[in-house]
XYZ file of C-alpha atoms in Angstrom:
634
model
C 241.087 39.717 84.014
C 237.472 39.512 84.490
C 236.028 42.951 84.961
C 234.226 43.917 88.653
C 231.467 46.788 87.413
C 229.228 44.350 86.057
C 229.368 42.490 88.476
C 228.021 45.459 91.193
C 224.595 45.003 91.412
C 224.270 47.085 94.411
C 226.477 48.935 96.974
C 226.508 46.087 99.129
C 228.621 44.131 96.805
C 231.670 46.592 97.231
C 232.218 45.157 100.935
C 233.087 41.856 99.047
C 236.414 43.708 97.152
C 239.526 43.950 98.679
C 241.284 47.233 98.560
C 243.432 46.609 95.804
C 240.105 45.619 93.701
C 238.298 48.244 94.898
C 241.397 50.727 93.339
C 240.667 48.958 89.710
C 236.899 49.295 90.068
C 237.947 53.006 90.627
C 239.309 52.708 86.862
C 237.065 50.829 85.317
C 234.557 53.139 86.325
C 236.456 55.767 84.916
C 236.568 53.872 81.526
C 232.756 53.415 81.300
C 232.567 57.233 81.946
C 234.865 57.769 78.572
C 232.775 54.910 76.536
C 229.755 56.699 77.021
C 231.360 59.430 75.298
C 232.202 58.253 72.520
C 228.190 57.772 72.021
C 226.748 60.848 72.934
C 227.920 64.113 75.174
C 226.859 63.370 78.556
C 228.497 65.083 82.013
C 231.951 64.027 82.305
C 234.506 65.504 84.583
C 232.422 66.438 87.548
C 231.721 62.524 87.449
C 235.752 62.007 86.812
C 236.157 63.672 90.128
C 233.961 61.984 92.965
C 234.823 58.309 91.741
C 236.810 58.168 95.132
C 234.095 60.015 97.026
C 231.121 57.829 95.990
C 233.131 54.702 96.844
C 234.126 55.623 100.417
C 230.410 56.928 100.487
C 228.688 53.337 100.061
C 231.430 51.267 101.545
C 230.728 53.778 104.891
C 227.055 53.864 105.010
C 224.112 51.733 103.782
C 221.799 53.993 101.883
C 219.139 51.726 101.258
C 218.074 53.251 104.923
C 220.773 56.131 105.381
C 220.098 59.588 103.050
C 222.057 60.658 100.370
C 221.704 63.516 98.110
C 223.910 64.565 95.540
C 224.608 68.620 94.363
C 224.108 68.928 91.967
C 223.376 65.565 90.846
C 225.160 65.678 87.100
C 227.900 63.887 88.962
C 225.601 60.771 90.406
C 227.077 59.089 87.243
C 229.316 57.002 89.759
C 226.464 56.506 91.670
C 224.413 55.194 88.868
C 226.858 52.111 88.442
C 227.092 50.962 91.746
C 223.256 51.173 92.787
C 222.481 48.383 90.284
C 222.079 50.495 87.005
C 225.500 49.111 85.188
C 223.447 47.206 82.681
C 221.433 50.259 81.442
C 224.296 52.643 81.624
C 224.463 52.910 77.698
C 221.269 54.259 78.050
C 222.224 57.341 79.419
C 220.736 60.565 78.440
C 218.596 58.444 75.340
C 214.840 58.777 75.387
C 213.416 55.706 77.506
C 217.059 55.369 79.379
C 218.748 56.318 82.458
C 218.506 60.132 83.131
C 221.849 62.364 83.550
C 220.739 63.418 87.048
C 219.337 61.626 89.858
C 215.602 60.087 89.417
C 213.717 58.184 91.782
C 211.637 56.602 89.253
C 214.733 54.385 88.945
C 215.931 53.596 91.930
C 215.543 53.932 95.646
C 219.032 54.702 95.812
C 218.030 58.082 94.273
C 216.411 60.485 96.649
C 215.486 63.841 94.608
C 216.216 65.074 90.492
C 218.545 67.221 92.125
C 219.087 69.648 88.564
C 219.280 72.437 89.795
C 222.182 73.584 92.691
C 221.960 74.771 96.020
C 219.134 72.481 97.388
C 221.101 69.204 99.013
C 221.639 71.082 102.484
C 218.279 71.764 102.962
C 216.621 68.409 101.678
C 219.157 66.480 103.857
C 218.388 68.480 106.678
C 214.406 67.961 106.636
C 215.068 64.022 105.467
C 217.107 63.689 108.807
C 214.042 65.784 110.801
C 211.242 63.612 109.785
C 212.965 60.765 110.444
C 213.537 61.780 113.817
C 210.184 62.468 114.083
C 209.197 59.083 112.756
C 211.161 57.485 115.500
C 213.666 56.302 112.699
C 216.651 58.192 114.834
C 219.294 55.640 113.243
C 219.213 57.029 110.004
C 222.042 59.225 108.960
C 221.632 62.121 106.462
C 224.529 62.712 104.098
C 224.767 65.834 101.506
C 227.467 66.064 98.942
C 227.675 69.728 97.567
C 229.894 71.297 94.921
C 231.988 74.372 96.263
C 230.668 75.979 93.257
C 226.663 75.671 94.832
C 227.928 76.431 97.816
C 227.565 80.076 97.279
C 223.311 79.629 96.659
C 222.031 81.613 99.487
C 219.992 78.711 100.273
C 222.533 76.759 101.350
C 223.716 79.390 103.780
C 219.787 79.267 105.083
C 220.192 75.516 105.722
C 223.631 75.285 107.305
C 222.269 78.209 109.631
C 219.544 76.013 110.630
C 220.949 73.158 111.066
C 223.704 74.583 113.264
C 221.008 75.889 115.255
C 219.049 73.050 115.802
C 222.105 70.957 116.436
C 221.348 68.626 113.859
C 222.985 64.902 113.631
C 223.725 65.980 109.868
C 226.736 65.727 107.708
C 227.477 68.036 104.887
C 230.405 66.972 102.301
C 231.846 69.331 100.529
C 233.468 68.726 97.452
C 235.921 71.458 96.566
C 237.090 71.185 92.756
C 237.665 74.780 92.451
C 235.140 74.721 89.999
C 231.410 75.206 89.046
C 230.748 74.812 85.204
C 233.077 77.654 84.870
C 236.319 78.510 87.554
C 233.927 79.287 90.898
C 233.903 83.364 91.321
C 234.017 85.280 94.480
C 235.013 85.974 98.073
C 234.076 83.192 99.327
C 236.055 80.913 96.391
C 238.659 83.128 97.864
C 238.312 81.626 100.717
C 238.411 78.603 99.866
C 241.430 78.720 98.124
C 243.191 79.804 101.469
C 242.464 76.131 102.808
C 244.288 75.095 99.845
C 247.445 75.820 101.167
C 251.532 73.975 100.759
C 252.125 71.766 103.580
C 254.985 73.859 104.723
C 252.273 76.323 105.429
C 249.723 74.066 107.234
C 252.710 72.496 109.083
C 253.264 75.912 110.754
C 249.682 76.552 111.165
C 249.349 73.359 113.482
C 252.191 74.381 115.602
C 250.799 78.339 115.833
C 247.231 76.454 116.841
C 249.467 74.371 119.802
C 251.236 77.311 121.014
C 247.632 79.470 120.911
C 246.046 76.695 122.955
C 248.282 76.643 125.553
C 247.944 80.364 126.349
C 246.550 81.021 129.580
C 243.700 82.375 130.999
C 243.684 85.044 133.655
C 242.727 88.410 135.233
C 239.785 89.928 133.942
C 241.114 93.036 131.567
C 243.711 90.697 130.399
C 241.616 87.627 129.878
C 239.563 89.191 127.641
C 242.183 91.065 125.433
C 243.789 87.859 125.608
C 240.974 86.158 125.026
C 240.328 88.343 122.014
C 243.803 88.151 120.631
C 243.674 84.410 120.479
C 240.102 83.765 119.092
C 241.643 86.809 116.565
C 244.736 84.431 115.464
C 242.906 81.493 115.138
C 240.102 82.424 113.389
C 243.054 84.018 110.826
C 244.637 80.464 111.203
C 242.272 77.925 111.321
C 240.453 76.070 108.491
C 236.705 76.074 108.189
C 235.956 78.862 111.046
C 233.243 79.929 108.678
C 232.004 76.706 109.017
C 232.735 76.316 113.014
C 230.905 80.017 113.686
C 227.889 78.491 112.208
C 227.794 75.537 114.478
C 229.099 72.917 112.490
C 232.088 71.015 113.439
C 234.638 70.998 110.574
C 236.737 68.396 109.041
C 239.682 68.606 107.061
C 240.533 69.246 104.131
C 241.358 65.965 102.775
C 242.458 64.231 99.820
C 239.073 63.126 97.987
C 241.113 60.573 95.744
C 242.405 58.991 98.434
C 240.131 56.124 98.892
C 241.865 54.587 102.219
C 242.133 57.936 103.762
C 238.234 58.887 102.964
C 236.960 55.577 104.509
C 238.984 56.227 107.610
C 237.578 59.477 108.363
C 234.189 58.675 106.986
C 233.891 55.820 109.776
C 234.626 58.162 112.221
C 232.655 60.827 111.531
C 229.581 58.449 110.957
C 230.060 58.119 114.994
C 230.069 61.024 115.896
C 227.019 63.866 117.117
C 225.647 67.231 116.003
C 226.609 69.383 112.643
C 229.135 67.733 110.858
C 231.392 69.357 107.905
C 233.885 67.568 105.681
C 235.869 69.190 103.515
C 237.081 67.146 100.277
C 239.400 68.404 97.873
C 239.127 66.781 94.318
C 240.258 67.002 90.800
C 237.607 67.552 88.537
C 238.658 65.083 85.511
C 240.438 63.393 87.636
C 241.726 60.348 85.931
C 242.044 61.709 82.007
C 244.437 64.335 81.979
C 242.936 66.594 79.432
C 240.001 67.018 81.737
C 241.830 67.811 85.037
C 243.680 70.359 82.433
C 240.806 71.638 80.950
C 237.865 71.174 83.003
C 235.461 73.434 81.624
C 235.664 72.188 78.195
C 235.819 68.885 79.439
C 232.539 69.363 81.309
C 229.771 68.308 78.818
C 232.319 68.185 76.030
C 231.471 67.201 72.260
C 231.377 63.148 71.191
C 234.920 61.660 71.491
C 235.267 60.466 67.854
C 238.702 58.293 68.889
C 240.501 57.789 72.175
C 243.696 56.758 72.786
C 245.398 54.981 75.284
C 245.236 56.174 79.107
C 242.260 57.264 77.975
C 244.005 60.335 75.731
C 241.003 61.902 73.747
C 242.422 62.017 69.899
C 239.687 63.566 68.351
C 236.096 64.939 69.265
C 233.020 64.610 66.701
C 232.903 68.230 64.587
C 230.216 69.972 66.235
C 227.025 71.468 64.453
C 225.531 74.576 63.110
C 225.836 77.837 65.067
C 222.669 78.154 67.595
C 220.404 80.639 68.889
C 222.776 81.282 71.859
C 225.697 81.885 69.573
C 223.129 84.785 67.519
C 222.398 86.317 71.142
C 225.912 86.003 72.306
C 226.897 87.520 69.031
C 224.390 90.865 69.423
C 225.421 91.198 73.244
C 229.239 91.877 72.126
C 227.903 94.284 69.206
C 225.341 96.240 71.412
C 228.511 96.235 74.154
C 231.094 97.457 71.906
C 228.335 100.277 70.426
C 226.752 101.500 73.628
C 229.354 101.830 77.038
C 225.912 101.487 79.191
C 225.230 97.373 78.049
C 226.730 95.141 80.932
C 226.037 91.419 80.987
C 225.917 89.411 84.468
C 225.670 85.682 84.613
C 224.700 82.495 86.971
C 228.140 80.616 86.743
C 227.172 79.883 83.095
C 229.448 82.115 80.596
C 230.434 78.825 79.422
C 227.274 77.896 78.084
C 225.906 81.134 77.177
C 228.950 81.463 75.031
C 229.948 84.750 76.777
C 233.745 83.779 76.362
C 234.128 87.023 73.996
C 232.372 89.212 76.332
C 233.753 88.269 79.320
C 237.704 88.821 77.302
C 236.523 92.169 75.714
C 234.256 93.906 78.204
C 236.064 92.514 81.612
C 234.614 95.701 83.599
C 231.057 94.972 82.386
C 230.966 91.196 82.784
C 229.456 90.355 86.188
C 229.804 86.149 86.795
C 227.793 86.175 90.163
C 228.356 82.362 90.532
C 225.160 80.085 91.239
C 223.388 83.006 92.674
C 220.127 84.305 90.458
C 218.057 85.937 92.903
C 221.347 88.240 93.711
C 222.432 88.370 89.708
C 218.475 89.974 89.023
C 218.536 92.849 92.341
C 221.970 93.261 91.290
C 221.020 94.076 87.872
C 217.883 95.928 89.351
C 220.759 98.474 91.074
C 222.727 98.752 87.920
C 219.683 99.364 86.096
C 218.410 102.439 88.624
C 222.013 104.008 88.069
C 221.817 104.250 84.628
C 223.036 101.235 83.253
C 221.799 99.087 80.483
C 221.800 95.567 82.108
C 221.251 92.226 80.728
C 221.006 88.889 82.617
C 221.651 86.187 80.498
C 220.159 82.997 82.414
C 218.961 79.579 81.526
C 215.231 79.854 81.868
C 214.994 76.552 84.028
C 217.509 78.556 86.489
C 216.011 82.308 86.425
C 212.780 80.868 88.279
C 215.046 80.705 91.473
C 214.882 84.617 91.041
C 211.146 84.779 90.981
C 210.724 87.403 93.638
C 213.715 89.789 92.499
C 212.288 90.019 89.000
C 208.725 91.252 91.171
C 209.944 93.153 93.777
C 213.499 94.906 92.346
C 212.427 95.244 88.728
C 208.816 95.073 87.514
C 207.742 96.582 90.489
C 210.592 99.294 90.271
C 209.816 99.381 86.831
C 213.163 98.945 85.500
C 215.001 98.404 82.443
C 216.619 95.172 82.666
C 216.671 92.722 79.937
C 216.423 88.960 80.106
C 218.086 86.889 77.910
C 216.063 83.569 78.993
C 218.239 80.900 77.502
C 217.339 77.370 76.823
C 213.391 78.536 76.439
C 211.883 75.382 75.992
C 212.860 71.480 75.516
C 216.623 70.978 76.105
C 216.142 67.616 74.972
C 218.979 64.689 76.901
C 219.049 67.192 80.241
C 215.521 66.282 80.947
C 212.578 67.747 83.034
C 215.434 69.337 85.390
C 216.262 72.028 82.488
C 213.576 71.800 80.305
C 212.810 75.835 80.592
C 208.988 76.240 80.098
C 207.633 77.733 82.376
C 209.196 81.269 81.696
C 205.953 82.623 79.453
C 203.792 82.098 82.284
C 205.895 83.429 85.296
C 206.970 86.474 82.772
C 203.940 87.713 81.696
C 201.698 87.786 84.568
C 203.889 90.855 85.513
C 202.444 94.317 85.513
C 205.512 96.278 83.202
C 206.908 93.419 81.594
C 206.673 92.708 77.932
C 207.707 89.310 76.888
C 209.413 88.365 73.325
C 210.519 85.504 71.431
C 212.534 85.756 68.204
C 210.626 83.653 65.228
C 214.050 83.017 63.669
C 217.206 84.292 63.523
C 216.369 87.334 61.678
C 214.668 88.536 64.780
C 217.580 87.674 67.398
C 219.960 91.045 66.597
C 216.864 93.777 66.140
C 214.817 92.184 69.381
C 217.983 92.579 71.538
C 218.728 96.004 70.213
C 214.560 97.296 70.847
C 214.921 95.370 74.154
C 218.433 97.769 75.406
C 216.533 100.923 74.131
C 213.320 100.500 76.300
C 212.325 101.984 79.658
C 210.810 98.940 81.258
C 212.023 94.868 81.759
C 211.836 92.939 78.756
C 212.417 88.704 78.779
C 213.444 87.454 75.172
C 213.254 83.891 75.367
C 215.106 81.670 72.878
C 215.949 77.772 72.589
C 219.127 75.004 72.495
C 218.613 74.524 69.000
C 220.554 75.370 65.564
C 219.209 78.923 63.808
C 216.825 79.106 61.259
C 216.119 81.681 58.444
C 212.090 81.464 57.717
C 211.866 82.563 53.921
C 209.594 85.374 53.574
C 207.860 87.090 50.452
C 208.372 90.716 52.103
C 211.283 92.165 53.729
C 211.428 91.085 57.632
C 209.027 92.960 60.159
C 210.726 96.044 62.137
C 210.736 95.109 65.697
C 207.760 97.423 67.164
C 206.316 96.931 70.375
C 203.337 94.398 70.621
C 203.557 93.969 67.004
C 203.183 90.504 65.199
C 204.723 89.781 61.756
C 202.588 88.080 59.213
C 204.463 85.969 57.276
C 201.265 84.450 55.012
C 197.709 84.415 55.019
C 195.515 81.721 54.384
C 191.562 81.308 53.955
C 191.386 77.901 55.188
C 192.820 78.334 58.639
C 196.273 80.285 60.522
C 199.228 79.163 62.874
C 200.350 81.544 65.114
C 204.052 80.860 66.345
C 205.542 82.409 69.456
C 208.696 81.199 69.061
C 210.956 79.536 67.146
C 208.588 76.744 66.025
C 207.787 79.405 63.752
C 209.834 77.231 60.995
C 207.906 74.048 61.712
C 204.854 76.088 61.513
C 205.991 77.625 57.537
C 206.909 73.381 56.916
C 203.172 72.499 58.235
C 201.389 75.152 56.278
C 203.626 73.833 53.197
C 202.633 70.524 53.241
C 198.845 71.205 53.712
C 199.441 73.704 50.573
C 200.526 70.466 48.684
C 196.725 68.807 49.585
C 195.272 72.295 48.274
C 194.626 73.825 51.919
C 195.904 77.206 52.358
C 196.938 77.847 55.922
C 198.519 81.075 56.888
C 201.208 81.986 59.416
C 201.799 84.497 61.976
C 205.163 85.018 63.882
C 203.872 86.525 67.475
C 206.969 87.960 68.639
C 204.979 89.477 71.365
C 203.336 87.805 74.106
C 202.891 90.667 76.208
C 201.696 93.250 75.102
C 199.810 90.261 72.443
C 198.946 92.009 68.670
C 195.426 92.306 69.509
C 194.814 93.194 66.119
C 196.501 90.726 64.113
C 196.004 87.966 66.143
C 192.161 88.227 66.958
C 191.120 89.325 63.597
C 192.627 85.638 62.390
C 190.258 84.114 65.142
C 187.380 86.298 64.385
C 187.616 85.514 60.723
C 189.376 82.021 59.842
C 187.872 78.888 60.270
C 190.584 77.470 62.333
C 193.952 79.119 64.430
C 196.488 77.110 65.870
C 198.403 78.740 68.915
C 202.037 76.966 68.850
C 205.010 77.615 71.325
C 207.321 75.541 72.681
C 206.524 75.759 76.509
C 204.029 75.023 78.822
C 200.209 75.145 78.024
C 198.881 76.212 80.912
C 199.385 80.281 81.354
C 200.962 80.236 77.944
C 200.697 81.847 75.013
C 197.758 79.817 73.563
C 196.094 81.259 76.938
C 196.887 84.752 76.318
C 195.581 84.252 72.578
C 192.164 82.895 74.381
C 192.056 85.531 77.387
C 192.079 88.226 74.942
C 189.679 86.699 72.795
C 187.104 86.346 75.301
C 187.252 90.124 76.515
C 186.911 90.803 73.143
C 183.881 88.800 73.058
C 184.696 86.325 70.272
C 183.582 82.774 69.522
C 186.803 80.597 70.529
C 186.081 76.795 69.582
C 188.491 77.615 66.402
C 190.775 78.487 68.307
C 193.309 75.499 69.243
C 196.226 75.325 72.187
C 199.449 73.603 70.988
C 202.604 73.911 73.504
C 203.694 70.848 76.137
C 201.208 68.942 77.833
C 200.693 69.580 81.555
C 203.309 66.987 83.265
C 207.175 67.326 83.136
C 208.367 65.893 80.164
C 211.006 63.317 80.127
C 214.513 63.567 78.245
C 215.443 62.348 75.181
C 216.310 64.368 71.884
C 214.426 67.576 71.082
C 212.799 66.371 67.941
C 211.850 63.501 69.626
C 210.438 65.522 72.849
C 208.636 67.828 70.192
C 207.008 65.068 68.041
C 205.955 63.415 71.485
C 204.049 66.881 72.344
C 202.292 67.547 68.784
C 204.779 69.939 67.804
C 206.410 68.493 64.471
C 205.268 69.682 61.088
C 203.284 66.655 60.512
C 201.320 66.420 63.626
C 200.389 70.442 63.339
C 199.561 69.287 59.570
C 197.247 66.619 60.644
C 195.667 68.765 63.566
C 194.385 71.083 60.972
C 193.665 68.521 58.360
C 191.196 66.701 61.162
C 189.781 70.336 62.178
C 188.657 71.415 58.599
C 187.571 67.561 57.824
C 185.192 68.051 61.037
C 183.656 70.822 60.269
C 183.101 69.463 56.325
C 181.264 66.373 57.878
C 179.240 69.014 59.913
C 178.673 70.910 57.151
C-alpha cells in the first residue's frame, strides 16, 4: 500500500483523504515518530499524544492565515510532517536540520520557538488583537496548552484578559495528566475531577436538568435559592473555573477521537467570545510502553531494536554519569546529613535526577510544577524560617524567576542556593534551552556570589560551602559527562572568592569558569608539545572574582584567555576586564572566549562548542596567533 505522509506537502492535502485514510495517516505518523528514535533521542510521547489533535486542527482551520501556537512546542512533531517538512524529518534535532520545537525560520506554519511553557495564551491572545486592529477580523487564534503549563501564572494573566476583553479566542487544552513528570497540585486535582466514570457524569447531567428547572421567586428566597443552585452547580459542573473567568467551556472530550474532534472543532470555529476546549489524551498514545510509562518514555534513550506494534525491545546503553547525577548525588548526602536541606523543583525531578530525593526525603521535596517565580519566593520563605533551601532549575527556565531572585532573596539577603542546571550549550534542544545567560543575570546582584565547579572534584565541596553560607549562592553546571582534571597538588578547598591554580605558565594563562576547565588543561597540553608553556586557572568564583590570582596573570603574562561556556556579553571574560580596569591595568592581553552574541542554533555540544572557539584546538590556535603577533612586533 503506498504510504500517504510523503505525500503531505501541506495541510491542505489532508482535505483530499477520506476518513478511513486519514485513520492510517494517524499511524504512519506514529511510525515515523518511533524511526526517528531509533537515530537519536528526540521528544516522543507528548508527540504520541496530539496525533489526533493536530489532525482535526488543520482539517478545521487553514493556518496559513488562522494562528496557531503550540505549548509547549516539543510536541509540534505532528505538526512538522504535515506543514511540508516530511522530507527533512530525519533531520531532526541534527545540526543544520529541523529543530525539536517550533521555528519560524522554517516555516510559516510555525508562529513562535515556543521552548519554554506557559506563553501560548498570551501570544494567541495579542496575535488575535493586532489582527483586529489590522482590519484582518477573519482570522482565528488557536492555542494548544499542556495541563501541565497550565499552572504558569502567566497563563492565568492571559485567560483573565482575554475573558475580560471578550476575546474571539480559543484555548485547547490538552489534558494528559502529565508535564515531564505526573502534573502536581490543586489545580491537577482539579482536573482530575473532570476525569470522571460515565456513571458519574451521567448523573451529573440529570442533577444540572433538575437544577435548571428550579424556579425563581420572592426576593429572600430567590436569592438563597439562587445561591443554593449556583452552589450545586459550580460543585457539579465541569470547567466553572474556566466559565468564572469568562470563557465558555467545552467538554471534556476524547482527543483520539478524530471524528468526534472535527465535529466539535467546526462548531466551535463558529462561534463568538472566549472559547475553552477541554481534550483529554494519552500521552504515548499509540506504543503501549509509553502510555505505561510516560515519563521515561518522554525523551527516552535511542531504541536499539523495535518490535512489532511498535514494542521497544531494547534501548541504546546510555553514557557516563553527568554533572547532574554528581549534584543530584551531594543533594541526597547534604539531605540525609543536615534535616534543614530541602530541594524544590519546576516540574523537572525527572531530569534533575531527583528520583532518590524525592523517595527518601518526601517531606522536603517541593515539585511546584511549571511555576519558577513561585518555586524561588517559596524558597525565599523557607529560607527566612530557617531552612536550608535549594532550587534545582534548568538555567534556561530560572530566568522566568528574575524578579523573585531580586526582590525575595538578594534583596532579603537570603540563603538560598541555586543549582542552575544545564549552564550552558544543551546541544539538540537548541537556542530554547541553551542556558547562558545565568552569569550575567546572577552576578549583577548585590549579595550574590556566583560559582561554577571546574570538574567534578568541585561538585560535592561547592554544594556543601554553598548550604553553610548566609547569603544566595547560584552554582551553575552543564548537560555533559564528568570530568576529573589531573592536578600536581591536592584539589583547592572551596573558600570564598578563591581561584584554584592548576599550572602556571610564562608564555601566557587560561582562566576557566567552568567546566571547560578540561578543554582548557587539553589546550595548554598541546601548546606544551610546540614548547609554549601556558598556564591554567580554574575560577570557581565569578562573584566575588580572585582579584588576586586572576589580575596578577593579566598584569604579568603576555597573554590570558577568559573561557566559559555562556554568553560573552556580561560574562565572566567581562568581570575579568571590569576588574582589571579599576585596577588600572593594561588589558589588550587580555582575550574574551564564551558564545558569540546571537542565539546559537542546535546541534551536538561539541559541535556547538567548536562552532564558538571553545575546543582545545581553536583555544590552542588563539594563543599560538597571539604570541606569533606579538613576535612579528617584536
Amino acid at each position: 500500500m503506498t504510504k500517504l505522509l510523503p505525500q503531505i506537502k501541506s495541510p491542505a492535502d489532508l482535505q483530499t483523504l477520506s476518513d478511513e485514510q486519514l485513520q492510517n495517516l494517524t499511524q504512519e505518523i506514529r511510525d515515523e515518530l518511533v524511526r526517528v528514535m531509533t537515530a537519536r533521542p528526540a521528544h516522543f510521547a507528548s508527540n504520541l499524544g496530539v496525533v489526533e489533535l493536530c489532525l482535526a486542527l488543520h482539517l478545521t482551520y487553514d493556518f496559513s492565515k488562522d494562528r496557531l501556537i503550540w505549548d509547549t512546542g516539543h510536541q509540534v512533531y505532528p505538526h512538522k510532517l504535515v506543514t511540508g517538512r516530511y522530507d527533512r524529518f530525519h533531520t531532526i534535532r541534527t545540526r543544520g536540520g529541523l529543530m525539536g520545537f517550533p521555528h519560524p525560520g522554517e516555516s510559516p506554519y510555525d508562529l513562535f520557538m515556543t521552548g519554554h511553557a506557559g506563553c501560548s495564551v498570551s501570544t494567541a491572545s495579542g496575535l488575535k488583537a493586532g489582527d483586529d486592529l489590522l482590519g484582518e477580523t477573519g482570522r482565528q487564534s488557536v492555542a494548544v496548552i499542556g495541563d501541565g503549563a497550565l499552572p504558569s501564572g502567566i497563563v492565568f494573566e492571559a485567560l483573565n484578559n482575554i475573558g475580560g476583553m471578550g476575546q474571539d479566542v480559543l484555548v485547547i487544552l490538552n489534558d494528559n495528566k502529565m508535564s515531564i513528570c505526573p502534573r502536581t497540585g490543586g489545580l491537577a486535582n482539579y482536573l482530575d475531577n473532570c476525569r470522571m466514570t460515565g456513571l458519574y457524569q451521567g448523573g451529573k447531567r440529570r442533577v444540572n436538568q433538575v437544577l435548571n428547572a428550579i424556579p425563581v421567586f420572592g426576593s429572600m428566597a430567590q436569592a438563597a435559592l439562587e445561591q443554593c443552585r449556583d452552589g450545586l452547580k459550580a460543585f457539579f459542573k465541569d470547567g466553572m473555573l474556566f466559565e468564572e473567568l469568562g470563557f465558555r467551556y467545552f467538554g471534556p472530550i476524547d482527543g483520539h477521537d478524530l471524528p468526534g474532534m472535527r465535529r466539535m472543532l467546526a462548531n466551535l470555529k463558529t462561534q463568538k467570545g472566549p472559547l475553552l476546549l477541554h481534550v483529554f489524551t494519552n500521552k504515548g498514545h499509540g506504543v503501549a510502553q509509553a502510555a505505561e510509562d510516560p515519563v521515561t518514555y518522554h525523551t527516552p534513550p535511542v531504541f536499539e531494536e523495535v518490535g512489532p506494534n511498535r514494542h521497544v525491545v531494547s534501548f541504546r546503553k546510555g553514557g557516563a554519569k553527568g554533572y547532574t547525577d554528581a549534584i543530584s548525588f551531594a543533594l541526597h548526602e547534604e539531605m540525609q546529613n543536615d534535616p534543614k536541606v530541602a530541594v524544590m523543583t519546576a516540574a523537572m525531578c525527572q531530569g534533575n535526577k531527583l528520583e532518590k530525593v524525592r523517595e527518601d526525603f518526601p517531606d522536603r521535596f517541593f515539585d511546584v510544577g511549571i511555576c519558577e517565580s513561585h518555586a524561588v519566593a517559596f524558597a525565599a520563605g523557607m529560607a527566612k524560617a530557617g531552612m536550608k533551601p535549594v532550587v534545582d532549575i534548568y538555567s534556561t527556565f530560572l530566568q522566568r524567576s528574575f524578579d523573585q531572585i531580586f526582590q525575595e532573596v538578594c534583596l532579603q539577603n537570603l540563603p538560598v542556593v541555586f543549582a542552575m542546571d544545564r549552564a550552558g550549550l544543551t546541544g539538540p534542544d537548541g537556542p530554547t534551552h541553551h542556558g547562558v545567560f545565568d552569569v550575567p543575570y546572577m552576578r549583577l546582584f548585590p549579595n550574590m556570589v556566583s560559582m561554577a565547579p571546574g570538574d567534578e572534584n568541585d561538585v560535592a565541596p561547592m554544594l556543601h560551602y554553598a548550604l553553610n553560607q548566609p547569603s544566595p549562592i547560584s552554582i551553575r553546571y552543564p548537560k555533559t559527562n564528568l570530568e576529573k582534571v589531573e592536578r600536581t597538588d591536592p584539589v583547592t578547598p572551596i573558600e570564598l572568592g578563591k581561584a584554584e591554580v592548576i599550572s602556571t605558565g610564562d608564555d601566557g594563562c587560561f582562566v576557566a569558569f567552568g567546566t571547560l576547565l578540561s578543554t582548557c588543561v587539553a589546550a595548554a597540553k598541546k601548546l606544551k608539545a610546540e614548547g609554549l608553556n601556558v598556564g591554567v586557572i580554574n575560577a570557581r568564583f565569578v562573584k566575588p572574582l580572585d582579584k588576586e590570582t586572576i589580575l596578577k596573570a593579566v598584569e604579568t603574562l603576555p597573554v590570558v584567555v577568559t573561557v566559559e561556556e555562556g554568553t560573552i556579553e556580561g560574562g565572566f571574560g567581562s568581570a575579568v576586564l571590569e576588574a582589571a580596569n579599576a585596577a588600572g591595568l593594561d588589558t589588550r592581553n587580555v582575550v574574551r572566549c564564551g558564545l558569540p552574541d546571537r542565539f546559537v542554533e542546535h546541534g551536538e555540544r561539541t559541535e556547538l562548542l567548536a562552532e564558538c572557539g571553545l575546543s582545545a584546538d581553536k583555544l590552542a590556535d588563539l594563543v599560538r596567533s597571539r604570541r606569533a603577533a606579538e613576535t612579528q612586533v617584536a
